[in-house]
mmCIF file of C-alpha atoms in Angstrom:
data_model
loop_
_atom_site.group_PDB
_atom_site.id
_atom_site.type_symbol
_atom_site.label_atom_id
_atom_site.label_comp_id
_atom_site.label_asym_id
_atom_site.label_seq_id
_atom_site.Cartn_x
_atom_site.Cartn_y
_atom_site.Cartn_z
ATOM 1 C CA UNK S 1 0.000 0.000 0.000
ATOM 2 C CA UNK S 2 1.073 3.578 -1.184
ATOM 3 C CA UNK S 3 1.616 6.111 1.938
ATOM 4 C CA UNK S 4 0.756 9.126 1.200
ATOM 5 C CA UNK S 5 3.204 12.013 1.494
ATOM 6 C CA UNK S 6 2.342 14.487 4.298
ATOM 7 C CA UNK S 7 0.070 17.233 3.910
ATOM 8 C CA UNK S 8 0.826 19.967 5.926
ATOM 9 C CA UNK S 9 4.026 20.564 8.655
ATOM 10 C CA UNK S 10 2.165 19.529 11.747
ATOM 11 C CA UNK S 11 1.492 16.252 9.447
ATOM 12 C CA UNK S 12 5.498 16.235 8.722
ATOM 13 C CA UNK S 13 6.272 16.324 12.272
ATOM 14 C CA UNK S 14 3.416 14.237 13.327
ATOM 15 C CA UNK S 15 5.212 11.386 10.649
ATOM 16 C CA UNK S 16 8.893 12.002 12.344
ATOM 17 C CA UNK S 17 7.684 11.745 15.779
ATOM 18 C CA UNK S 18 6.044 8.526 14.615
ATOM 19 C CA UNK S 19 9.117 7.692 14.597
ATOM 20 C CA UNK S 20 11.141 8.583 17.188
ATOM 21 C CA UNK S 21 12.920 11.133 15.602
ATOM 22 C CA UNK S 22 12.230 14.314 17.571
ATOM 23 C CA UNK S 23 12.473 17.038 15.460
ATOM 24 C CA UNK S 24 12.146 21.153 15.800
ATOM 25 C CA UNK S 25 9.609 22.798 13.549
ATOM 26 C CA UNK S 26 11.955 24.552 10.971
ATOM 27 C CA UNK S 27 13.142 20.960 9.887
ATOM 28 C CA UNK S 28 9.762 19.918 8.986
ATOM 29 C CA UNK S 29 8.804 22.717 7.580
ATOM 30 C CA UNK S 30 11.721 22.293 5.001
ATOM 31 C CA UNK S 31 11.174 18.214 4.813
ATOM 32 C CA UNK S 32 7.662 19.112 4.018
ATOM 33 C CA UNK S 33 8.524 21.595 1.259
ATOM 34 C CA UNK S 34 11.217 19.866 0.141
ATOM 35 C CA UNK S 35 8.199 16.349 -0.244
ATOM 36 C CA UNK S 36 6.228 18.523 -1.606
ATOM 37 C CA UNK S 37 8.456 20.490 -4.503
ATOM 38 C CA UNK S 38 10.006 17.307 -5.381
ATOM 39 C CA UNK S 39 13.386 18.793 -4.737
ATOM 40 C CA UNK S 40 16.815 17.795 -2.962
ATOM 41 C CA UNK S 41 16.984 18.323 0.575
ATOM 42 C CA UNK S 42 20.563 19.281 1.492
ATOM 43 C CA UNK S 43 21.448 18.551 5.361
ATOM 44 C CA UNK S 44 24.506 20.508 6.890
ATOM 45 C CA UNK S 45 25.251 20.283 10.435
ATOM 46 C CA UNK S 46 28.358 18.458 13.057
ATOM 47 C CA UNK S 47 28.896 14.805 12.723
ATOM 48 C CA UNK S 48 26.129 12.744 15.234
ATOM 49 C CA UNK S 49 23.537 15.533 14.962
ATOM 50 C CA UNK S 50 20.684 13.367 13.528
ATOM 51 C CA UNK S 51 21.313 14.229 9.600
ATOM 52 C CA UNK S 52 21.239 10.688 7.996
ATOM 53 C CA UNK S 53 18.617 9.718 10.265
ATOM 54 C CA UNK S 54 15.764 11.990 9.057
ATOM 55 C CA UNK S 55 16.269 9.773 5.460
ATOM 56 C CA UNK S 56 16.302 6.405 7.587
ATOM 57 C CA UNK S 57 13.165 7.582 9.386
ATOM 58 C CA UNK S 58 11.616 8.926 5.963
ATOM 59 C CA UNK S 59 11.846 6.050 4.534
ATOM 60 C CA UNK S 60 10.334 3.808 7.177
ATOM 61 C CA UNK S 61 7.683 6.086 7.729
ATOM 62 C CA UNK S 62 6.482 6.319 3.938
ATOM 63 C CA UNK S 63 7.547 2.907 3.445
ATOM 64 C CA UNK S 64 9.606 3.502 0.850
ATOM 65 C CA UNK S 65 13.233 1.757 -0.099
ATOM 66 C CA UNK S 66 16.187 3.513 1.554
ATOM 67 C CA UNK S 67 18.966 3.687 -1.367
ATOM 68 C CA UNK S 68 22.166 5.042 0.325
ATOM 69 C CA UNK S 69 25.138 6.125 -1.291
ATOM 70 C CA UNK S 70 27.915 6.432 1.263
ATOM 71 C CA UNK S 71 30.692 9.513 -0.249
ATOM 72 C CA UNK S 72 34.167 8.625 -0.274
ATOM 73 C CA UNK S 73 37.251 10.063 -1.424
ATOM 74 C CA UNK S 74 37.538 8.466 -4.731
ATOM 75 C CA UNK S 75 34.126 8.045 -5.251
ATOM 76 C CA UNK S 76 33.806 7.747 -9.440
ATOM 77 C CA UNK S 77 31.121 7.055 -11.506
ATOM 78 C CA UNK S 78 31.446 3.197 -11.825
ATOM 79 C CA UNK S 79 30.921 3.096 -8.154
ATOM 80 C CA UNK S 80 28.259 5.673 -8.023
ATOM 81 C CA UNK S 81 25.884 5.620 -10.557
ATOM 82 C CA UNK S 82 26.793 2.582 -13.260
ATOM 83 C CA UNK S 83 29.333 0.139 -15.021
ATOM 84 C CA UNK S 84 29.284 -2.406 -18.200
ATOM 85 C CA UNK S 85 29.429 -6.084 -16.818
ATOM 86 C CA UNK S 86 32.524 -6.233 -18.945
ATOM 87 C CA UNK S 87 33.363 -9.871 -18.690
ATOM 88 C CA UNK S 88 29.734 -11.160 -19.760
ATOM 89 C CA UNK S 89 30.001 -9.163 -22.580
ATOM 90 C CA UNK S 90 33.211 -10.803 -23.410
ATOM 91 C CA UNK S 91 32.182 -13.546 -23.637
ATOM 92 C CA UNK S 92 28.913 -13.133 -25.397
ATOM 93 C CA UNK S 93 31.516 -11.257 -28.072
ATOM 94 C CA UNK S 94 33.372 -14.502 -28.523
ATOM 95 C CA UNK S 95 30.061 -16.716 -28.647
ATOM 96 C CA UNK S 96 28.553 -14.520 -31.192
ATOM 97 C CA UNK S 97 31.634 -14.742 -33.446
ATOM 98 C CA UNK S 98 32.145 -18.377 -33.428
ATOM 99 C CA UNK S 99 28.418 -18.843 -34.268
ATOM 100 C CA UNK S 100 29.085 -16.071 -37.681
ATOM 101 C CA UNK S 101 27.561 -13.091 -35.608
ATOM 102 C CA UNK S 102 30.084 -9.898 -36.824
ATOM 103 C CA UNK S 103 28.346 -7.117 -37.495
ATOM 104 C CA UNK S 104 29.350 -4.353 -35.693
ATOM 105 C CA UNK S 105 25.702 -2.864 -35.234
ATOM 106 C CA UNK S 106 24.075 -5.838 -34.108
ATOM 107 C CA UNK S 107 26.632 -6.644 -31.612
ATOM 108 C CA UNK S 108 27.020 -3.298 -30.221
ATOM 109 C CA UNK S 109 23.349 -3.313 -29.739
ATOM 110 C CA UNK S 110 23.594 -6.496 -28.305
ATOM 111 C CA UNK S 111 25.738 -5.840 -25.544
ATOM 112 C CA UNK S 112 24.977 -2.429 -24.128
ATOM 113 C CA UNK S 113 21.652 -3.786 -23.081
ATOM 114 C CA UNK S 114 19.932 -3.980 -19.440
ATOM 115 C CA UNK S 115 21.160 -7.522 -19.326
ATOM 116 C CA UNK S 116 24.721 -6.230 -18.868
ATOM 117 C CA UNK S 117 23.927 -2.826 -16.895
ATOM 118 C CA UNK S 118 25.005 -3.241 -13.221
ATOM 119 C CA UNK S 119 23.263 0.004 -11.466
ATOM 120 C CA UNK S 120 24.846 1.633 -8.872
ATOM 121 C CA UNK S 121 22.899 3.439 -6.400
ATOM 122 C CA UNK S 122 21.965 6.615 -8.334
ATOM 123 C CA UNK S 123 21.043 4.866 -11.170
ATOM 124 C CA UNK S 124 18.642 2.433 -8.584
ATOM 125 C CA UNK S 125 17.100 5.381 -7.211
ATOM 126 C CA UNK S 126 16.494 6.663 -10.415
ATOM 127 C CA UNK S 127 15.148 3.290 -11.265
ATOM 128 C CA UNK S 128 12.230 3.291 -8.469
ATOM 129 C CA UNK S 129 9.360 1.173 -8.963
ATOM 130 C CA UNK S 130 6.008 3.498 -10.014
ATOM 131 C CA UNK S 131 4.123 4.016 -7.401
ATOM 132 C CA UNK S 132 6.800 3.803 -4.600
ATOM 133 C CA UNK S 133 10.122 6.008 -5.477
ATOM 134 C CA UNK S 134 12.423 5.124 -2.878
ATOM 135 C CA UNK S 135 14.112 8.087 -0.543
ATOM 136 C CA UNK S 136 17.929 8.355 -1.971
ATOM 137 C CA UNK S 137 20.625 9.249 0.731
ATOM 138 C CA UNK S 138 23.604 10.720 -0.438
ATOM 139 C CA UNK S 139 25.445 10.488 2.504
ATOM 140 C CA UNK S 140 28.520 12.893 3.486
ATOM 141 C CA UNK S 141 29.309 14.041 0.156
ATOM 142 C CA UNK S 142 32.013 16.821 1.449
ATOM 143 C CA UNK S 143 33.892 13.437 1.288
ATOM 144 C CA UNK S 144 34.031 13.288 -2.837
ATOM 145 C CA UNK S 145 35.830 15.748 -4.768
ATOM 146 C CA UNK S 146 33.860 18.625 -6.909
ATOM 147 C CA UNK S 147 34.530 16.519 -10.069
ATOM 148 C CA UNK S 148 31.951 13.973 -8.721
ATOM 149 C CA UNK S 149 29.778 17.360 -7.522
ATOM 150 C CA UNK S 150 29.707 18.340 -11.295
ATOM 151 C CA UNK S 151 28.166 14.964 -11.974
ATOM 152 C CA UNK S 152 25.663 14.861 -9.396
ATOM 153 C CA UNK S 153 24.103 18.634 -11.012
ATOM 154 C CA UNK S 154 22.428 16.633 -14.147
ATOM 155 C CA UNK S 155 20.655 13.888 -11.421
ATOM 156 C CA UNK S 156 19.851 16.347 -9.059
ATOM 157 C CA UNK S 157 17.935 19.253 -11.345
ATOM 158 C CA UNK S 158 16.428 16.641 -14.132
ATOM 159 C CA UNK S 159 16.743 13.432 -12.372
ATOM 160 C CA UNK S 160 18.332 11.967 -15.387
ATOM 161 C CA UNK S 161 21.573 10.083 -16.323
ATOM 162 C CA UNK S 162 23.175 10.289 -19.429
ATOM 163 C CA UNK S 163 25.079 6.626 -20.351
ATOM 164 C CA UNK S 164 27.099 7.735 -23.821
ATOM 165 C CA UNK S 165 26.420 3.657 -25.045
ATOM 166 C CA UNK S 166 22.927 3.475 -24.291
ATOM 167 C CA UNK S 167 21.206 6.547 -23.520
ATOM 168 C CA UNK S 168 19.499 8.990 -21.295
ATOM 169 C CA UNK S 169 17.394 6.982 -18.420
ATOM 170 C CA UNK S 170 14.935 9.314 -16.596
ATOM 171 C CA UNK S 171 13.148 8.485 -13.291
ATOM 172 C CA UNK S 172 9.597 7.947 -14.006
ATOM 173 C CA UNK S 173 8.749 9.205 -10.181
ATOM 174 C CA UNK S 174 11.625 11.446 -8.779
ATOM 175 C CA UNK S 175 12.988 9.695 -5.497
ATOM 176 C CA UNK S 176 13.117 11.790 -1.976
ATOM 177 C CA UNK S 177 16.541 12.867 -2.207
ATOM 178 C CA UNK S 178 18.413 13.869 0.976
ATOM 179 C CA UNK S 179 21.900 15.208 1.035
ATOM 180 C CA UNK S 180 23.961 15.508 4.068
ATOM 181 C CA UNK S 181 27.204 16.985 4.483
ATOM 182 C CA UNK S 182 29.606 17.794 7.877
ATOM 183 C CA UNK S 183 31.201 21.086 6.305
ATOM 184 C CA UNK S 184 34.804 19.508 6.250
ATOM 185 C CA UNK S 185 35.155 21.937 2.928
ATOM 186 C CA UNK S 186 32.431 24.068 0.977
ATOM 187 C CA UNK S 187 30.321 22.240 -1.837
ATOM 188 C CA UNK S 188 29.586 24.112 -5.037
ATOM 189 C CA UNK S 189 26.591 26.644 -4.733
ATOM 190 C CA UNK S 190 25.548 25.029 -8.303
ATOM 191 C CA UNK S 191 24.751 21.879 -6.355
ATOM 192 C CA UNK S 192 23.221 23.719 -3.668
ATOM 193 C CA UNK S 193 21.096 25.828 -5.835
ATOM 194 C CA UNK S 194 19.371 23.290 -6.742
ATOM 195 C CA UNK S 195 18.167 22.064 -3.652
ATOM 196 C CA UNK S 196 16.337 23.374 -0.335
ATOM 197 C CA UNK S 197 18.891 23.797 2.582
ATOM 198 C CA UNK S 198 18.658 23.599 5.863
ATOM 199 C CA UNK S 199 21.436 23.709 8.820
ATOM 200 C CA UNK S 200 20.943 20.827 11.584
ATOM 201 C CA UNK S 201 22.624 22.004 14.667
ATOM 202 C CA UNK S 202 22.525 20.626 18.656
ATOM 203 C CA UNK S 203 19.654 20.007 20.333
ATOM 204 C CA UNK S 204 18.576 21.977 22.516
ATOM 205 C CA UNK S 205 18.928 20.505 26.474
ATOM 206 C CA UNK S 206 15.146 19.743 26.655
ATOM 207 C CA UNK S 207 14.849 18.611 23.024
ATOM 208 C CA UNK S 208 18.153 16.126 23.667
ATOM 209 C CA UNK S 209 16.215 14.943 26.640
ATOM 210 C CA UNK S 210 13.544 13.863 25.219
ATOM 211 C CA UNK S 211 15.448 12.018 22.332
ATOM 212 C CA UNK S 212 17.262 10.251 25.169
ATOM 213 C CA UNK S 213 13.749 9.045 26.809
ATOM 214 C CA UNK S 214 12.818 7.345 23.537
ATOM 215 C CA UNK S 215 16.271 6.224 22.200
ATOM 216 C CA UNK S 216 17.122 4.806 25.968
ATOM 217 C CA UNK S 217 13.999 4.669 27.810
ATOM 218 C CA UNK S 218 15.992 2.330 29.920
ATOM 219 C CA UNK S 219 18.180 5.151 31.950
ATOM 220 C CA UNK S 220 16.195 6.592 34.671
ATOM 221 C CA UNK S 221 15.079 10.344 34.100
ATOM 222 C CA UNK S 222 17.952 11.491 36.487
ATOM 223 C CA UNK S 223 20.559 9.711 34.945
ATOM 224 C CA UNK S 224 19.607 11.117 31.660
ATOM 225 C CA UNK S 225 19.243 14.791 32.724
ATOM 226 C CA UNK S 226 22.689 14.804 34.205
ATOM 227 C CA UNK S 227 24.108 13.118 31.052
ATOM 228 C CA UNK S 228 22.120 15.610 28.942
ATOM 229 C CA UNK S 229 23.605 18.570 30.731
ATOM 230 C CA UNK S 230 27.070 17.122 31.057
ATOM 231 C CA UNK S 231 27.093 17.088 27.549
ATOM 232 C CA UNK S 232 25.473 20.458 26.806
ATOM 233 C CA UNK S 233 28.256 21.697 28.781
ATOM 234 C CA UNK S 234 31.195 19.879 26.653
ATOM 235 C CA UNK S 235 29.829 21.419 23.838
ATOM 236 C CA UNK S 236 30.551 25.063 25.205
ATOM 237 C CA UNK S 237 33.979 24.019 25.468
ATOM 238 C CA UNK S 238 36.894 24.267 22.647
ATOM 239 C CA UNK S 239 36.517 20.328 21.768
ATOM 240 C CA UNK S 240 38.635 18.944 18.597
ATOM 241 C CA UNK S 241 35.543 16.947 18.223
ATOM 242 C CA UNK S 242 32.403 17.684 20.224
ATOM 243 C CA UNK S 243 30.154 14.759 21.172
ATOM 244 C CA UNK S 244 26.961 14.580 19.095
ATOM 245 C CA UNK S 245 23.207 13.340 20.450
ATOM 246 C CA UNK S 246 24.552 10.039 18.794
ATOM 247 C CA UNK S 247 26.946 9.814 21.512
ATOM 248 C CA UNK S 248 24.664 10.760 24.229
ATOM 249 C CA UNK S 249 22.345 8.408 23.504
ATOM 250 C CA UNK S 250 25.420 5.867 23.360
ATOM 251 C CA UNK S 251 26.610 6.982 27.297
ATOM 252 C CA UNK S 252 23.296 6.815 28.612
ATOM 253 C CA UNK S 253 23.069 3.509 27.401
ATOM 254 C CA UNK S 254 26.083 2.166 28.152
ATOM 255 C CA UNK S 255 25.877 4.232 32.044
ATOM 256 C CA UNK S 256 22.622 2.191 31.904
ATOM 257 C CA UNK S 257 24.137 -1.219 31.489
ATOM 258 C CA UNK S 258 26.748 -0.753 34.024
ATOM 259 C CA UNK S 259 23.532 -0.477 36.457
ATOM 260 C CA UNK S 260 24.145 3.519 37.094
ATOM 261 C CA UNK S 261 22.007 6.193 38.253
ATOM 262 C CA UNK S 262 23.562 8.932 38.319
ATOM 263 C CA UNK S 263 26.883 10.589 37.570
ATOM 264 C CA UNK S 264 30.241 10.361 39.578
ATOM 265 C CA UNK S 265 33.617 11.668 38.301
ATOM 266 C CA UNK S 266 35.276 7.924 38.629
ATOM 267 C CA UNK S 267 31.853 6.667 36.161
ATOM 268 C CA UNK S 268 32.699 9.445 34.292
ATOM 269 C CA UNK S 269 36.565 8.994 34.014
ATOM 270 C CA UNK S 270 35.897 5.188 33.511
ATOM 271 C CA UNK S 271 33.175 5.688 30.441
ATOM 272 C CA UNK S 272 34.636 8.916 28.246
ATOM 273 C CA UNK S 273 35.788 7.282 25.800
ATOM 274 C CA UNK S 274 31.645 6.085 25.134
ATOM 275 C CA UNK S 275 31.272 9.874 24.766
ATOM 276 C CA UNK S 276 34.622 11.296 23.004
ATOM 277 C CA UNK S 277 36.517 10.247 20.730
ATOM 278 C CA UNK S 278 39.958 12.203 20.764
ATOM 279 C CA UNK S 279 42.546 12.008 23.952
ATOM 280 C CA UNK S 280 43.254 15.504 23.401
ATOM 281 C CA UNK S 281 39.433 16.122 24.861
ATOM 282 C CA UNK S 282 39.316 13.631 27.047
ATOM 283 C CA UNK S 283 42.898 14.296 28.678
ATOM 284 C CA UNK S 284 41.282 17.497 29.650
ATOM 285 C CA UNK S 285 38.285 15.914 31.668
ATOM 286 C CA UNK S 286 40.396 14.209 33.951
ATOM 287 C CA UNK S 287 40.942 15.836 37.322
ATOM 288 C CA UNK S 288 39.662 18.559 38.501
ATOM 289 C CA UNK S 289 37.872 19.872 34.951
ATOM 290 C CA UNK S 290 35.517 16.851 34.819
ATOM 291 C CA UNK S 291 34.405 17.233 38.584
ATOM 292 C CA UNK S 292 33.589 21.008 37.886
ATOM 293 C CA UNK S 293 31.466 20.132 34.958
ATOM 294 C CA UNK S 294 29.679 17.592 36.835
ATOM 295 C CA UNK S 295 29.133 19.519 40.188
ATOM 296 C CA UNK S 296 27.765 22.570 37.701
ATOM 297 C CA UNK S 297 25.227 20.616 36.354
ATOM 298 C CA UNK S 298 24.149 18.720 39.757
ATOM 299 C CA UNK S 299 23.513 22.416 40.813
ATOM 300 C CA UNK S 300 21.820 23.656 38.076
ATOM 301 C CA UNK S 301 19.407 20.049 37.928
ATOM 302 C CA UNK S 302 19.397 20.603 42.043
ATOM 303 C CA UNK S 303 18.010 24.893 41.688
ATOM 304 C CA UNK S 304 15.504 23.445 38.916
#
């Protein structure tokens, strides 16, 4: 059965929350119009924010295949979007001309059919089946270089791809196409153009809260306020890598499993490394640092 796209923002975040995924209003509004316009949505925010799970959650909620293609430096067009199945058509070559076959035409034609296509993720999401266009993730794609970028502009404004042996192959139904990036350098503003942008930054401390309660309904509400506002507080600080709701949903978890209800700096010394990633930042939790942080935020949960 077809699910209907949403028809109105409350609708939008009515469908996310559905799903778990608490979201502000701004993103929904821009989800909505971007369901609605049948254009790109381009994602830009921190690493662990909650960027490639808004497709994830799209797609579950609209039941709809999730095609994800994962960016990588390197990332090239036979990886991407297409290749020949070159050895197949080898060997058809040599069948057809031990049986007479040599015409150049009729082989050409032959072998640049679907029956040796293998399609890459763009080319499945352009591929959908009618009815039920799948949501396409392009996932980091600071991660590629701009040559791949100058590809991507012909999918992304006529949902097209342009094969020089076999022709132009159009989606029928354009896909929900979301597009995140972490800003580790600036993408074109002719790929951005064509899409609608929006920036996904931290939670707020009541929003992250309430992600926690659903993503680890497990840890006991004061538990997960002081790891809420432990990490609020890290994230005021001059991290190399600041921990995203990703990770906070991670701590209280783990803080969970190690039968915890609240914070103490030897818990918190013991489990960091759940929560950052870098030495640099956590070398500067130990001692004293970490106990301020913590005793701040039993005071400010304690004068609440």
């Amino acid at each position: 059965m077809t699910i209907a796209l949403p028809a109105s923002i409350d609708e939008t975040l009515s469908l996310l929350n559905g799903e778990d995924y608490v979201a502000d209003r701004s993103l929904a509004t821009v989800l909505y119009l971007s369901l609605k316009m049948g254009r790109p949505l381009f994602l830009e925010g921190e690493a662990g924010v909650g960027k490639t799970e808004i497709a994830k959650v799209l797609s579950k909620a609209l039941d709809r295949p999730l095609i994800r293609l994962q960016c990588y430096e390197g990332l090239d067009i036979s990886s991407a979007v297409y290749e020949w199945n070159y050895a197949a058509q080898m060997i058809d070559i040599r069948i057809a001309e031990a049986s007479g076959e040599t015409k150049r035409e009729t082989l050409h034609k032959d072998i640049f059919s679907d029956d040796y296509l293998i399609r890459r993720p763009v080319l499945e999401a352009l591929s959908g089946e009618p009815g039920r266009p799948p949501v396409f993730l392009i996932d980091e794609l600071d991660r590629t270089d701009e040559a791949f970028e100058a590809f991507l502009l012909e999918v992304l404004s006529d949902f097209q791809v342009t094969i020089p042996e076999y022709g132009t192959i159009k989606a029928v139904e354009r896909p929900a196409v979301i597009i995140t990036t972490n800003r580790t350098r600036e993408i074109h503003d002719a790929l951005k153009r064509r899409c609608l942008y929006h920036w996904v930054d931290y939670p707020t401390a009541e929003r992250e809260l309430e992600i926690v309660a659903r993503k680890a309904p497990q840890a006991n509400r004061r538990l997960s306020e002081e790891v809420v506002g432990y990490v609020q507080k890290l994230r005021e600080m001059e991290l190399f890598k600041a921990p995203g709701v990703a990770e906070t949903i991670d701590w209280a978890t783990a803080l969970t499993e190690l039968d915890r209800v609240a914070l103490d700096p030897a818990t918190i010394s013991d489990t960091i490394g759940v929560l950052l990633k870098y030495q640099d930042d956590i070398a500067r939790l130990q001692g004293s640092e970490g106990k301020r942080i913590l005793d701040d935020v039993k005071a400010d949960l304690d004068a609440a």
